[in-house]
Amino acid sequence: MYSNIVIKSTGAVIGELIPMDQAVQAGLYSAKEADADGYESLAVSHRAPVDSAIAAARLALAKIDPAEENFTYVSHSSTAYQGLDYWSPTPYIQAETVGGQASPLEIKQNCNGAMSAIHLLSRVLTASDHPESALITAADRYALPDFDRYNSDKGLPRGDGAVALVLSNSGTGVARVLSTCAIGDVGHERMYRGTSEWGDQSWAHGRPVDLRIRLKEYFSTGADRDDIVRVLDRGMERVITTLLADAGCKAGDIERFVFSNSGDTLVDWNSRREKFGITRERTTWPAGRKLGHMGAADQIEGLNRLLDDGDVISGDLVMLIGIGGGFSFSGVLVEIA
């Protein structure tokens, strides 16, 4: 449990909301899948994701006085193409926001990147004897020909967006970090890798990316679907119980849960309700289903929305839960200031 880690501010930028029925009518998305997944729309942007990350960071920084912060780390996370090959986006984001001599980091664990950044940097900052802050960003834009936002993956239509969060070991902010947790289970690592041989170039296996084929390839090896479900449930359950135990509270004490914006076909809502009393209304899914799955940005966007919309008040507990392919699981429990 942390005693000195605070979230100073957050910011988010999302694309234009394109209704799902419009995509279905245009033949971009299966009507059957649209009905089953439960999304209302997807956020679609035409701006480079790194520039969206800068815009989100500037929104977060505008809520505080950056001159008072000693930024020692800047972290960026993503899952999709960032606009240029053989290039690190974090120094660019840093140069256009906080500048200075902070250490630029790129933390990539698929959709769990930003959550991993919060966990890791909370530990780094809490060990410091001096006031330090970190700027954490995440951004993605899922565009053809590289990625088909509606069909490259099943149950996870992708939305475009960027987020930012300022983390610090001093002062006050919009929320206090009570606990973080990060674990992994690599028993089904091959699920998103499939059976293909390694390629010599980025698009050796064709474009757009087809994660559905990789999944079919994995199941062709005899992979146990039920065991995959068990692994996912076990990972999520362990993160939630660890956060609760560390902070000395119960699931019923949590005002809101922020998960990835995963479609209904991938979420066992009955299990969540039975184990932890988590219903759709206690999560950010009612808003998330209008955005789509925004890679590593879902959780910070959800927290930012709760704060901006006034859906949480001082003393409320909010739990953020992340998952990345491979698999990795993480969580952050915060108390609203």
Tab-separated table of C-alpha atoms in Angstrom:
chain	number	residue	atom	x	y	z
A	1	MET	CA	0.000	0.000	0.000
A	2	TYR	CA	1.311	3.426	-0.946
A	3	SER	CA	1.352	6.431	1.372
A	4	ASN	CA	2.681	9.151	-0.911
A	5	ILE	CA	1.648	8.437	-4.529
A	6	VAL	CA	-0.963	10.713	-6.066
A	7	ILE	CA	-2.507	11.248	-9.471
A	8	LYS	CA	-2.151	14.975	-10.059
A	9	SER	CA	-4.321	15.144	-13.190
A	10	THR	CA	-5.603	13.280	-16.231
A	11	GLY	CA	-6.507	14.135	-19.801
A	12	ALA	CA	-8.084	12.367	-22.764
A	13	VAL	CA	-8.692	12.947	-26.465
A	14	ILE	CA	-10.960	10.654	-28.464
A	15	GLY	CA	-11.929	10.449	-32.115
A	16	GLU	CA	-15.257	11.194	-33.750
A	17	LEU	CA	-17.969	8.738	-32.716
A	18	ILE	CA	-19.140	6.672	-35.688
A	19	PRO	CA	-22.382	4.724	-34.979
A	20	MET	CA	-22.133	0.950	-35.295
A	21	ASP	CA	-25.295	0.739	-37.368
A	22	GLN	CA	-23.589	2.996	-39.908
A	23	ALA	CA	-20.660	0.571	-40.093
A	24	VAL	CA	-23.041	-2.369	-40.461
A	25	GLN	CA	-24.966	-0.659	-43.261
A	26	ALA	CA	-21.684	0.035	-45.062
A	27	GLY	CA	-20.735	-3.643	-44.836
A	28	LEU	CA	-17.772	-2.957	-42.559
A	29	TYR	CA	-19.043	-4.956	-39.588
A	30	SER	CA	-21.201	-8.044	-39.223
A	31	ALA	CA	-24.727	-7.273	-38.003
A	32	LYS	CA	-24.652	-10.465	-35.933
A	33	GLU	CA	-21.395	-9.545	-34.244
A	34	ALA	CA	-22.512	-5.956	-33.729
A	35	ASP	CA	-25.594	-7.156	-31.875
A	36	ALA	CA	-23.624	-9.643	-29.766
A	37	ASP	CA	-20.693	-7.371	-28.887
A	38	GLY	CA	-22.932	-4.538	-27.691
A	39	TYR	CA	-21.025	-1.483	-28.903
A	40	GLU	CA	-23.016	1.611	-29.871
A	41	SER	CA	-20.236	3.382	-31.791
A	42	LEU	CA	-16.482	3.613	-32.273
A	43	ALA	CA	-14.164	6.585	-31.850
A	44	VAL	CA	-12.398	7.247	-35.165
A	45	SER	CA	-9.529	9.714	-35.524
A	46	HIS	CA	-7.541	10.953	-38.501
A	47	ARG	CA	-4.731	12.400	-36.403
A	48	ALA	CA	-1.415	10.637	-35.738
A	49	PRO	CA	-1.640	8.906	-32.359
A	50	VAL	CA	1.484	10.592	-31.011
A	51	ASP	CA	-0.045	13.998	-31.729
A	52	SER	CA	-3.210	12.885	-29.945
A	53	ALA	CA	-1.028	11.832	-26.999
A	54	ILE	CA	0.502	15.304	-26.927
A	55	ALA	CA	-2.970	16.874	-26.975
A	56	ALA	CA	-4.089	14.645	-24.080
A	57	ALA	CA	-0.914	15.463	-22.134
A	58	ARG	CA	-1.466	19.185	-22.600
A	59	LEU	CA	-4.997	18.813	-21.245
A	60	ALA	CA	-3.660	17.044	-18.161
A	61	LEU	CA	-0.860	19.556	-17.670
A	62	ALA	CA	-3.284	22.482	-18.015
A	63	LYS	CA	-5.031	21.268	-14.861
A	64	ILE	CA	-1.879	21.714	-12.743
A	65	ASP	CA	1.182	23.978	-12.660
A	66	PRO	CA	3.837	21.976	-14.554
A	67	ALA	CA	6.554	24.341	-13.316
A	68	GLU	CA	6.013	22.976	-9.817
A	69	GLU	CA	6.595	19.391	-10.891
A	70	ASN	CA	9.984	17.684	-11.086
A	71	PHE	CA	9.359	15.410	-14.047
A	72	THR	CA	11.887	12.576	-13.974
A	73	TYR	CA	10.024	10.112	-16.221
A	74	VAL	CA	7.867	10.292	-19.322
A	75	SER	CA	6.255	7.031	-20.429
A	76	HIS	CA	4.280	6.187	-23.558
A	77	SER	CA	2.341	3.024	-24.373
A	78	SER	CA	0.691	1.838	-27.570
A	79	THR	CA	-0.383	-1.236	-29.504
A	80	ALA	CA	-0.722	0.071	-33.070
A	81	TYR	CA	1.471	1.935	-35.555
A	82	GLN	CA	2.595	5.292	-34.190
A	83	GLY	CA	3.379	7.025	-37.491
A	84	LEU	CA	7.003	6.152	-38.237
A	85	ASP	CA	9.169	3.013	-38.325
A	86	TYR	CA	12.394	2.638	-36.328
A	87	TRP	CA	11.546	5.541	-34.067
A	88	SER	CA	10.723	6.059	-30.415
A	89	PRO	CA	7.671	8.273	-29.867
A	90	THR	CA	8.300	9.131	-26.214
A	91	PRO	CA	11.080	11.715	-26.715
A	92	TYR	CA	8.861	13.506	-29.230
A	93	ILE	CA	5.950	13.574	-26.778
A	94	GLN	CA	8.286	14.798	-24.054
A	95	ALA	CA	9.772	17.518	-26.252
A	96	GLU	CA	6.292	18.835	-27.043
A	97	THR	CA	5.039	18.755	-23.422
A	98	VAL	CA	7.244	18.772	-20.298
A	99	GLY	CA	10.651	18.902	-21.989
A	100	GLY	CA	13.587	18.823	-19.598
A	101	GLN	CA	15.821	15.882	-18.728
A	102	ALA	CA	13.219	13.324	-17.693
A	103	SER	CA	13.963	9.756	-18.732
A	104	PRO	CA	11.760	8.821	-21.727
A	105	LEU	CA	10.342	5.296	-21.569
A	106	GLU	CA	8.206	3.183	-23.867
A	107	ILE	CA	6.251	0.543	-21.948
A	108	LYS	CA	4.556	-1.935	-24.256
A	109	GLN	CA	2.490	-4.857	-23.062
A	110	ASN	CA	-0.260	-4.625	-25.642
A	111	CYS	CA	-3.420	-3.262	-24.020
A	112	ASN	CA	-1.852	-3.386	-20.565
A	113	GLY	CA	0.930	-0.909	-21.262
A	114	ALA	CA	-0.372	2.201	-19.487
A	115	MET	CA	-1.560	0.220	-16.484
A	116	SER	CA	1.875	-1.396	-16.260
A	117	ALA	CA	3.406	2.071	-16.402
A	118	ILE	CA	1.316	3.252	-13.461
A	119	HIS	CA	2.298	0.180	-11.451
A	120	LEU	CA	6.014	0.370	-12.229
A	121	LEU	CA	6.358	4.126	-11.847
A	122	SER	CA	4.384	4.130	-8.593
A	123	ARG	CA	7.028	1.784	-7.212
A	124	VAL	CA	9.896	3.848	-8.595
A	125	LEU	CA	8.516	7.137	-7.279
A	126	THR	CA	7.688	5.779	-3.837
A	127	ALA	CA	11.327	4.713	-3.422
A	128	SER	CA	12.626	8.216	-4.080
A	129	ASP	CA	13.590	10.574	-1.274
A	130	HIS	CA	12.933	13.616	-3.457
A	131	PRO	CA	9.784	15.056	-5.058
A	132	GLU	CA	9.408	13.463	-8.488
A	133	SER	CA	6.655	13.239	-11.081
A	134	ALA	CA	5.982	11.144	-14.166
A	135	LEU	CA	3.926	11.889	-17.256
A	136	ILE	CA	2.226	8.741	-18.553
A	137	THR	CA	0.583	8.668	-21.981
A	138	ALA	CA	-1.051	6.080	-24.225
A	139	ALA	CA	-2.431	6.484	-27.728
A	140	ASP	CA	-3.521	4.440	-30.718
A	141	ARG	CA	-5.146	4.855	-34.096
A	142	TYR	CA	-6.362	1.690	-35.792
A	143	ALA	CA	-6.380	2.364	-39.516
A	144	LEU	CA	-6.285	0.417	-42.752
A	145	PRO	CA	-4.315	-0.976	-44.430
A	146	ASP	CA	-2.522	-2.059	-41.253
A	147	PHE	CA	-5.499	-2.828	-39.035
A	148	ASP	CA	-9.207	-3.401	-39.677
A	149	ARG	CA	-10.823	-1.887	-36.597
A	150	TYR	CA	-13.988	-3.951	-37.092
A	151	ASN	CA	-12.593	-7.328	-38.140
A	152	SER	CA	-8.905	-7.773	-37.281
A	153	ASP	CA	-9.934	-9.083	-33.852
A	154	LYS	CA	-13.097	-10.736	-32.564
A	155	GLY	CA	-15.192	-9.112	-29.828
A	156	LEU	CA	-12.883	-6.085	-29.608
A	157	PRO	CA	-13.685	-3.472	-32.268
A	158	ARG	CA	-11.040	-0.784	-31.900
A	159	GLY	CA	-11.548	2.884	-31.148
A	160	ASP	CA	-8.997	5.672	-31.517
A	161	GLY	CA	-7.967	7.769	-28.549
A	162	ALA	CA	-5.177	9.120	-26.382
A	163	VAL	CA	-4.808	9.639	-22.654
A	164	ALA	CA	-2.396	11.194	-20.184
A	165	LEU	CA	-1.880	11.001	-16.445
A	166	VAL	CA	0.486	12.861	-14.138
A	167	LEU	CA	1.779	10.685	-11.297
A	168	SER	CA	3.729	12.103	-8.361
A	169	ASN	CA	5.184	11.260	-4.960
A	170	SER	CA	4.454	14.671	-3.481
A	171	GLY	CA	1.635	17.150	-3.030
A	172	THR	CA	-2.047	16.596	-3.652
A	173	GLY	CA	-4.038	15.671	-6.719
A	174	VAL	CA	-7.328	14.361	-7.999
A	175	ALA	CA	-6.765	10.909	-6.511
A	176	ARG	CA	-4.478	9.020	-4.163
A	177	VAL	CA	-3.035	5.690	-5.289
A	178	LEU	CA	-3.725	3.143	-2.559
A	179	SER	CA	-2.482	-0.024	-4.193
A	180	THR	CA	-1.215	-1.476	-7.461
A	181	CYS	CA	-0.744	-5.039	-8.645
A	182	ALA	CA	0.774	-6.715	-11.712
A	183	ILE	CA	1.000	-10.434	-12.493
A	184	GLY	CA	1.320	-12.690	-15.528
A	185	ASP	CA	0.289	-16.107	-16.794
A	186	VAL	CA	2.043	-17.168	-19.996
A	187	GLY	CA	0.482	-20.624	-20.312
A	188	HIS	CA	-1.461	-19.476	-23.399
A	189	GLU	CA	1.133	-17.052	-24.769
A	190	ARG	CA	0.734	-18.595	-28.225
A	191	MET	CA	-2.908	-17.563	-28.458
A	192	TYR	CA	-2.073	-14.257	-30.159
A	193	ARG	CA	0.977	-15.630	-31.958
A	194	GLY	CA	-0.562	-18.554	-33.818
A	195	THR	CA	1.546	-21.116	-35.629
A	196	SER	CA	3.189	-19.054	-38.366
A	197	GLU	CA	6.958	-18.838	-38.711
A	198	TRP	CA	8.767	-15.619	-37.877
A	199	GLY	CA	8.735	-13.061	-40.682
A	200	ASP	CA	11.612	-10.971	-42.016
A	201	GLN	CA	9.535	-7.817	-42.268
A	202	SER	CA	6.599	-6.197	-40.506
A	203	TRP	CA	3.922	-7.380	-42.918
A	204	ALA	CA	5.359	-10.774	-43.858
A	205	HIS	CA	2.054	-12.376	-42.873
A	206	GLY	CA	-0.120	-9.949	-44.818
A	207	ARG	CA	-2.203	-6.921	-43.985
A	208	PRO	CA	-4.369	-5.993	-42.341
A	209	VAL	CA	-3.403	-7.881	-39.192
A	210	ASP	CA	-5.679	-10.908	-38.714
A	211	LEU	CA	-5.754	-11.937	-35.073
A	212	ARG	CA	-8.730	-14.214	-35.759
A	213	ILE	CA	-6.572	-16.479	-37.913
A	214	ARG	CA	-3.919	-16.657	-35.208
A	215	LEU	CA	-6.582	-17.730	-32.729
A	216	LYS	CA	-7.840	-20.434	-35.086
A	217	GLU	CA	-4.278	-21.631	-35.568
A	218	TYR	CA	-3.814	-21.855	-31.823
A	219	PHE	CA	-6.976	-23.869	-31.336
A	220	SER	CA	-5.862	-26.206	-34.128
A	221	THR	CA	-2.982	-27.252	-31.871
A	222	GLY	CA	-5.478	-28.648	-29.356
A	223	ALA	CA	-5.560	-25.651	-27.021
A	224	ASP	CA	-8.236	-25.924	-24.349
A	225	ARG	CA	-10.772	-23.094	-24.673
A	226	ASP	CA	-12.110	-23.689	-21.170
A	227	ASP	CA	-8.631	-23.424	-19.705
A	228	ILE	CA	-8.130	-20.067	-21.418
A	229	VAL	CA	-11.291	-18.817	-19.734
A	230	ARG	CA	-10.042	-20.154	-16.403
A	231	VAL	CA	-6.691	-18.410	-16.821
A	232	LEU	CA	-8.356	-15.095	-17.631
A	233	ASP	CA	-10.812	-15.381	-14.743
A	234	ARG	CA	-8.071	-16.423	-12.330
A	235	GLY	CA	-5.818	-13.541	-13.332
A	236	MET	CA	-8.547	-10.934	-12.973
A	237	GLU	CA	-9.707	-12.406	-9.666
A	238	ARG	CA	-6.192	-12.444	-8.239
A	239	VAL	CA	-5.594	-8.795	-9.156
A	240	ILE	CA	-8.891	-7.672	-7.627
A	241	THR	CA	-8.449	-9.645	-4.400
A	242	THR	CA	-4.848	-8.466	-4.047
A	243	LEU	CA	-5.814	-4.813	-4.411
A	244	LEU	CA	-8.656	-5.171	-1.922
A	245	ALA	CA	-6.520	-6.989	0.637
A	246	ASP	CA	-3.662	-4.509	0.282
A	247	ALA	CA	-5.990	-1.562	0.890
A	248	GLY	CA	-8.016	-3.329	3.594
A	249	CYS	CA	-11.381	-2.944	1.893
A	250	LYS	CA	-14.094	-5.056	0.259
A	251	ALA	CA	-15.510	-5.174	-3.247
A	252	GLY	CA	-18.675	-3.530	-1.966
A	253	ASP	CA	-16.620	-0.489	-0.957
A	254	ILE	CA	-15.612	0.223	-4.564
A	255	GLU	CA	-17.730	2.924	-6.158
A	256	ARG	CA	-16.645	2.259	-9.752
A	257	PHE	CA	-14.661	-0.374	-11.636
A	258	VAL	CA	-12.836	0.544	-14.850
A	259	PHE	CA	-12.069	-2.403	-17.131
A	260	SER	CA	-10.978	-2.564	-20.749
A	261	ASN	CA	-13.775	-1.687	-23.172
A	262	SER	CA	-14.304	-5.339	-24.125
A	263	GLY	CA	-17.416	-6.457	-25.980
A	264	ASP	CA	-20.150	-8.432	-24.246
A	265	THR	CA	-19.086	-11.634	-26.022
A	266	LEU	CA	-15.777	-11.544	-24.128
A	267	VAL	CA	-17.079	-10.624	-20.678
A	268	ASP	CA	-18.736	-12.971	-18.186
A	269	TRP	CA	-20.898	-10.446	-16.383
A	270	ASN	CA	-22.565	-13.171	-14.325
A	271	SER	CA	-19.208	-14.256	-12.937
A	272	ARG	CA	-18.239	-10.685	-12.098
A	273	ARG	CA	-21.513	-10.152	-10.294
A	274	GLU	CA	-21.378	-13.430	-8.386
A	275	LYS	CA	-17.769	-13.037	-7.237
A	276	PHE	CA	-17.533	-9.313	-6.603
A	277	GLY	CA	-20.989	-7.787	-7.040
A	278	ILE	CA	-19.798	-6.011	-10.203
A	279	THR	CA	-22.638	-5.000	-12.521
A	280	ARG	CA	-22.458	-3.041	-15.762
A	281	GLU	CA	-23.737	0.025	-13.927
A	282	ARG	CA	-20.783	-0.078	-11.505
A	283	THR	CA	-18.325	0.010	-14.402
A	284	THR	CA	-17.536	2.461	-17.182
A	285	TRP	CA	-18.895	0.106	-19.857
A	286	PRO	CA	-22.001	2.276	-20.504
A	287	ALA	CA	-19.599	4.970	-21.766
A	288	GLY	CA	-16.925	2.609	-23.072
A	289	ARG	CA	-19.335	0.875	-25.424
A	290	LYS	CA	-19.595	4.163	-27.303
A	291	LEU	CA	-15.813	4.399	-27.795
A	292	GLY	CA	-14.589	0.911	-28.621
A	293	HIS	CA	-11.480	-0.759	-27.255
A	294	MET	CA	-8.760	1.904	-27.337
A	295	GLY	CA	-5.775	-0.328	-26.680
A	296	ALA	CA	-3.816	0.790	-23.621
A	297	ALA	CA	-5.924	3.929	-23.124
A	298	ASP	CA	-9.200	2.477	-21.811
A	299	GLN	CA	-8.540	2.682	-18.079
A	300	ILE	CA	-7.111	6.200	-17.898
A	301	GLU	CA	-9.875	7.416	-20.231
A	302	GLY	CA	-12.450	5.854	-17.922
A	303	LEU	CA	-10.964	7.506	-14.838
A	304	ASN	CA	-10.719	10.844	-16.645
A	305	ARG	CA	-14.360	10.599	-17.673
A	306	LEU	CA	-15.496	9.770	-14.132
A	307	LEU	CA	-13.624	12.811	-12.832
A	308	ASP	CA	-14.711	15.238	-15.561
A	309	ASP	CA	-18.363	14.165	-15.417
A	310	GLY	CA	-18.508	14.344	-11.608
A	311	ASP	CA	-19.561	10.700	-11.332
A	312	VAL	CA	-17.216	10.202	-8.368
A	313	ILE	CA	-16.714	12.383	-5.313
A	314	SER	CA	-14.160	12.806	-2.558
A	315	GLY	CA	-13.557	9.550	-0.702
A	316	ASP	CA	-14.883	7.276	-3.451
A	317	LEU	CA	-12.760	4.260	-4.319
A	318	VAL	CA	-12.171	3.470	-7.992
A	319	MET	CA	-10.492	0.282	-9.233
A	320	LEU	CA	-8.806	0.126	-12.631
A	321	ILE	CA	-8.197	-3.340	-14.113
A	322	GLY	CA	-6.064	-4.090	-17.172
A	323	ILE	CA	-5.180	-7.142	-19.239
A	324	GLY	CA	-2.689	-7.629	-22.044
A	325	GLY	CA	-2.169	-10.499	-24.463
A	326	GLY	CA	0.217	-13.166	-23.358
A	327	PHE	CA	-1.248	-12.765	-20.661
A	328	SER	CA	-0.511	-9.940	-18.229
A	329	PHE	CA	-2.906	-8.582	-15.625
A	330	SER	CA	-2.702	-5.387	-13.615
A	331	GLY	CA	-4.744	-3.200	-11.317
A	332	VAL	CA	-4.692	0.182	-9.631
A	333	LEU	CA	-6.900	1.171	-6.694
A	334	VAL	CA	-7.332	4.884	-6.086
A	335	GLU	CA	-9.222	7.088	-3.651
A	336	ILE	CA	-10.737	10.241	-5.101
A	337	ALA	CA	-9.339	13.338	-3.385
